[in-house]
mmCIF file of C-alpha atoms in Angstrom:
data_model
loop_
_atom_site.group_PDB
_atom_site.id
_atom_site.type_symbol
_atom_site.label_atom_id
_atom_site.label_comp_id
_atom_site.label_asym_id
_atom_site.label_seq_id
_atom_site.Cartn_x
_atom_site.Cartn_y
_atom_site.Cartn_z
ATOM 1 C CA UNK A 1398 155.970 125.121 56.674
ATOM 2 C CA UNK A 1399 156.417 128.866 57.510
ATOM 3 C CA UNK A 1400 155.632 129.716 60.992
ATOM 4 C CA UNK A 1401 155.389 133.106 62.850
ATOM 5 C CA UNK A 1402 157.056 134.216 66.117
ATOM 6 C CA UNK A 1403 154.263 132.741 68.175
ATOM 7 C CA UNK A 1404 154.760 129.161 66.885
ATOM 8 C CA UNK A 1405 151.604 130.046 64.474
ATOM 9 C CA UNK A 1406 151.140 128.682 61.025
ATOM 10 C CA UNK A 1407 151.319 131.248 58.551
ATOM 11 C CA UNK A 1408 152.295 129.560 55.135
ATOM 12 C CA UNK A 1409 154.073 126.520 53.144
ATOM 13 C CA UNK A 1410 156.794 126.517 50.841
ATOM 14 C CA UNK A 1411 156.690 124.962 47.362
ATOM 15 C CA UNK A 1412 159.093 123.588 45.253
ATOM 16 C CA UNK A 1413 158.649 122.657 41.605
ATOM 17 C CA UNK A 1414 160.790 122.550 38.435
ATOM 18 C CA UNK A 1415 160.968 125.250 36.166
ATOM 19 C CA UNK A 1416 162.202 126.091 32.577
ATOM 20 C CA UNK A 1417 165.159 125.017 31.204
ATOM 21 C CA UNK A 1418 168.119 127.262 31.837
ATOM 22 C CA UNK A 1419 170.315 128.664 29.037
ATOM 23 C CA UNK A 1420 173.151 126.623 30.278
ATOM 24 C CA UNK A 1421 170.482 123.188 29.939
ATOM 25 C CA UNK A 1422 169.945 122.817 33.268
ATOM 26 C CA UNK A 1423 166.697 122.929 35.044
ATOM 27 C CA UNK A 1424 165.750 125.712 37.153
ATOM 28 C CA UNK A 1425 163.788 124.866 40.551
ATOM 29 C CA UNK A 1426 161.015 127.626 41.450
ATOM 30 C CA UNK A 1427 160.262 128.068 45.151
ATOM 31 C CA UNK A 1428 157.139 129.787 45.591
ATOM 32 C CA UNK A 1429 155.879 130.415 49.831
ATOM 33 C CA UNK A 1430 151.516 130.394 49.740
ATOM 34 C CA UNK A 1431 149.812 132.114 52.653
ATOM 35 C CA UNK A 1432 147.534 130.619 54.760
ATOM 36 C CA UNK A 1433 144.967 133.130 53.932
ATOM 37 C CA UNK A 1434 145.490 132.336 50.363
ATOM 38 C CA UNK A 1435 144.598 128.670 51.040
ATOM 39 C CA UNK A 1436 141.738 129.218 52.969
ATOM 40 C CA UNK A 1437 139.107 128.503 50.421
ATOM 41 C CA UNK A 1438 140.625 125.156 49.482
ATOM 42 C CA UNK A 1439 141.201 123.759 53.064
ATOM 43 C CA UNK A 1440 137.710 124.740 53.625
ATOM 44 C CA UNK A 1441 136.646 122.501 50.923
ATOM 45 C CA UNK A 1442 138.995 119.772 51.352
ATOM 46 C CA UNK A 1443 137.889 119.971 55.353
ATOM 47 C CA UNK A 1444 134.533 119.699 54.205
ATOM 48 C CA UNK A 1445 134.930 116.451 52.578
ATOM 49 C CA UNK A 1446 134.205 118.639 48.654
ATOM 50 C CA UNK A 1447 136.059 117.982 45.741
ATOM 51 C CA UNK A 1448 138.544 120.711 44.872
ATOM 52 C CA UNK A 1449 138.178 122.672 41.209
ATOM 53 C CA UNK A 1450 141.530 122.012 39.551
ATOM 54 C CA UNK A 1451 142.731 123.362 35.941
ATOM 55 C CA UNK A 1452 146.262 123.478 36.431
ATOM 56 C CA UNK A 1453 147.503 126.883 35.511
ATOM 57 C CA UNK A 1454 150.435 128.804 38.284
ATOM 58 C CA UNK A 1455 150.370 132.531 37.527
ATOM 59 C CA UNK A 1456 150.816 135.955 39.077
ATOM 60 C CA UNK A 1457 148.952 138.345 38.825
ATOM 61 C CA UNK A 1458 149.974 141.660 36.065
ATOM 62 C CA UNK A 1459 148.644 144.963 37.251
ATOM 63 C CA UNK A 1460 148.484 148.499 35.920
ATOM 64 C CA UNK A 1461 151.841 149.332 36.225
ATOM 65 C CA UNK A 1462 153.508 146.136 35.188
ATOM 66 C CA UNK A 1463 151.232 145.825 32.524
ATOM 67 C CA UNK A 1464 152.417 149.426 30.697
ATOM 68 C CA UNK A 1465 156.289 149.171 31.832
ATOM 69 C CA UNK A 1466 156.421 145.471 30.383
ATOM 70 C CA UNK A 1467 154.181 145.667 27.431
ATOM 71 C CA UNK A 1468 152.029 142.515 28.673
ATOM 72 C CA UNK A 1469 148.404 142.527 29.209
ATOM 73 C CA UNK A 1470 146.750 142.860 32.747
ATOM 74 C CA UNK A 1471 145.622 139.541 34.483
ATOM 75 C CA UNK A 1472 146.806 136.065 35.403
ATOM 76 C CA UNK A 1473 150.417 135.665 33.450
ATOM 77 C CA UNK A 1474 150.764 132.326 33.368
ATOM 78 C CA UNK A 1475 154.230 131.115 34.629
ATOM 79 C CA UNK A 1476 153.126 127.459 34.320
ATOM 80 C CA UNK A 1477 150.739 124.984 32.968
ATOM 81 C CA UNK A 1478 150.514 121.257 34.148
ATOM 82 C CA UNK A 1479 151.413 118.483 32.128
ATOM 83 C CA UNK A 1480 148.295 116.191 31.293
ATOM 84 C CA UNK A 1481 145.861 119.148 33.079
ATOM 85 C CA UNK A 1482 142.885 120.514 31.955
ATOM 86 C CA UNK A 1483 144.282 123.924 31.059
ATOM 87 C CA UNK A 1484 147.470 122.334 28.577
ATOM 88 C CA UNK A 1485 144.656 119.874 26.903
ATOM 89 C CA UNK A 1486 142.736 122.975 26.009
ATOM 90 C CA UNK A 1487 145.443 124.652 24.478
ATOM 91 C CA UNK A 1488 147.093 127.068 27.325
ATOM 92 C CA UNK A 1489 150.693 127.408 27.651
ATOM 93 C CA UNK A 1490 153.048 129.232 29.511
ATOM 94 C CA UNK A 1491 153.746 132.582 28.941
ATOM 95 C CA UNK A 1492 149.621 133.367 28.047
ATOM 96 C CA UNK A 1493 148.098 135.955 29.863
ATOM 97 C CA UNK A 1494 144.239 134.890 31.136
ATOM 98 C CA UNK A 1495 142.430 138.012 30.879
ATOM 99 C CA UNK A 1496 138.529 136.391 31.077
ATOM 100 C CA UNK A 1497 136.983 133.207 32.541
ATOM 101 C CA UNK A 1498 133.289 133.088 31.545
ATOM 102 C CA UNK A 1499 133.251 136.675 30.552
ATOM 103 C CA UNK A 1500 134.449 137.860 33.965
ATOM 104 C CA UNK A 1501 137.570 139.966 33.851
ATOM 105 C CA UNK A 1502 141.017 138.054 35.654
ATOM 106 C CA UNK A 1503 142.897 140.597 37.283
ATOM 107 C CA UNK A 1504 144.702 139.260 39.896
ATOM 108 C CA UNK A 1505 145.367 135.410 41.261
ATOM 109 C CA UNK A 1506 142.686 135.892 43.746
ATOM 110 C CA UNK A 1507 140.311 136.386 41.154
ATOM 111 C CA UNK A 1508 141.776 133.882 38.990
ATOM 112 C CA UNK A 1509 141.601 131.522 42.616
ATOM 113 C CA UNK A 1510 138.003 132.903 43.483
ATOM 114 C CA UNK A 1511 136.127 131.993 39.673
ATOM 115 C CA UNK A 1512 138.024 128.521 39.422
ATOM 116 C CA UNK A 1513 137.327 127.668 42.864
ATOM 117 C CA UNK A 1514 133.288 128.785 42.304
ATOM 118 C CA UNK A 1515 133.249 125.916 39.456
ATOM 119 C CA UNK A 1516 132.476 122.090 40.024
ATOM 120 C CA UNK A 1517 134.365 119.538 38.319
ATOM 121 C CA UNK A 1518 133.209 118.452 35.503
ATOM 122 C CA UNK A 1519 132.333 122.273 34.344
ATOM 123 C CA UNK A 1520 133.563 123.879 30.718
ATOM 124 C CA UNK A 1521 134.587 127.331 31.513
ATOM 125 C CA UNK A 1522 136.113 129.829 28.622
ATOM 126 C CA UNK A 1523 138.843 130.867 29.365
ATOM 127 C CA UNK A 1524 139.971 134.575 27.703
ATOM 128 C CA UNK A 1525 143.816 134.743 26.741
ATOM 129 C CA UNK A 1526 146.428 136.830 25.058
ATOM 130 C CA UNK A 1527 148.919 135.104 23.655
ATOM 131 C CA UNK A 1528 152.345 136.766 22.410
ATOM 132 C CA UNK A 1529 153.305 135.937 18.263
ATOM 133 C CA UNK A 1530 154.983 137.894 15.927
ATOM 134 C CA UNK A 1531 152.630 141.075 15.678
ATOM 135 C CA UNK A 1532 151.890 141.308 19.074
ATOM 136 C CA UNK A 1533 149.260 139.761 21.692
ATOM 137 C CA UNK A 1534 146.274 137.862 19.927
ATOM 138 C CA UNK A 1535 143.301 137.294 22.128
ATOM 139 C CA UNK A 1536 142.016 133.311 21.897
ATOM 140 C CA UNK A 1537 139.283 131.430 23.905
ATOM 141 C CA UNK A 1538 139.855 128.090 25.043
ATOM 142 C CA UNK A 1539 137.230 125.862 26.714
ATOM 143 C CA UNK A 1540 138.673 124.612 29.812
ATOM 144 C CA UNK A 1541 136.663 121.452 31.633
ATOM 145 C CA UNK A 1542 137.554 121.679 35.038
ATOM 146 C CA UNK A 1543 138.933 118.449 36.795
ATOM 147 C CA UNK A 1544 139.441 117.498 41.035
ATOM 148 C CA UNK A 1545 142.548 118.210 42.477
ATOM 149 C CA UNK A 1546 144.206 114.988 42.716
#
């Protein structure tokens, strides 16, 4: 829990497991989530609602990065669930979500804000670019939303 000078809640600090190294260890990721990007989940788990879950961890690719590393802007998607909805419809790590439903992804908040305005249960397509030999190929994959367990 990450707290401010005031005593305050401000955050939380996750762990998780990451890729492989090239030595063949595993690497740990740490990633620290602000409160205000929580907000619209506790509100729904505080409300007693299901939350939307497809299991995809990203960050966002903007302008910049986008031109200096040759990627696509939107979600880059560090991570993708084992047994989630996102790796049963295909998505892996390393494919950048571009679209979901036809709306443009170009940031985790909007990736956060259109998964978080489905209900379980839903089939959204989900626009990707994914990196092969000649470059970034753009694939749809329908996505049916589970609950956060």
């Amino acid at each position: 829990i990450l707290l401010n000078q005031d005593g305050a809640v401000i955050g939380i600090v996750r762990q998780g497991i990451g890729p492989e190294t090239e030595e063949g260890g595993i690497s740990v990721t740490v990633n620290a989530l602000a409160i205000s990007d929580m907000k619209s989940t506790m509100e729904l788990l505080l409300n007693g609602e299901k939350v939307p879950y497809a299991g995809i961890y990203g960050v966002t690719v903007t302008a910049a990065a986008a031109q200096e590393q040759g990627l696509p802007e939107g979600l880059y998607s560090g991570a993708v669930d084992a047994d989630s909805p996102a790796m049963a419809a295909g998505l892996q790590s390393g494919d950048v979500i571009t679209e979901i439903d036809g709306e443009a992804v170009i940031s985790v908040d909007g990736y956060q804000t259109k998964l978080l305005s489905l209900t379980p249960g839903d089939v959204a397509e989900v626009t990707i670019q994914r990196q092969g030999n000649d470059g970034y190929t753009e694939i749809k994959c329908p996505v049916t939303v589970s609950v956060l367990q």
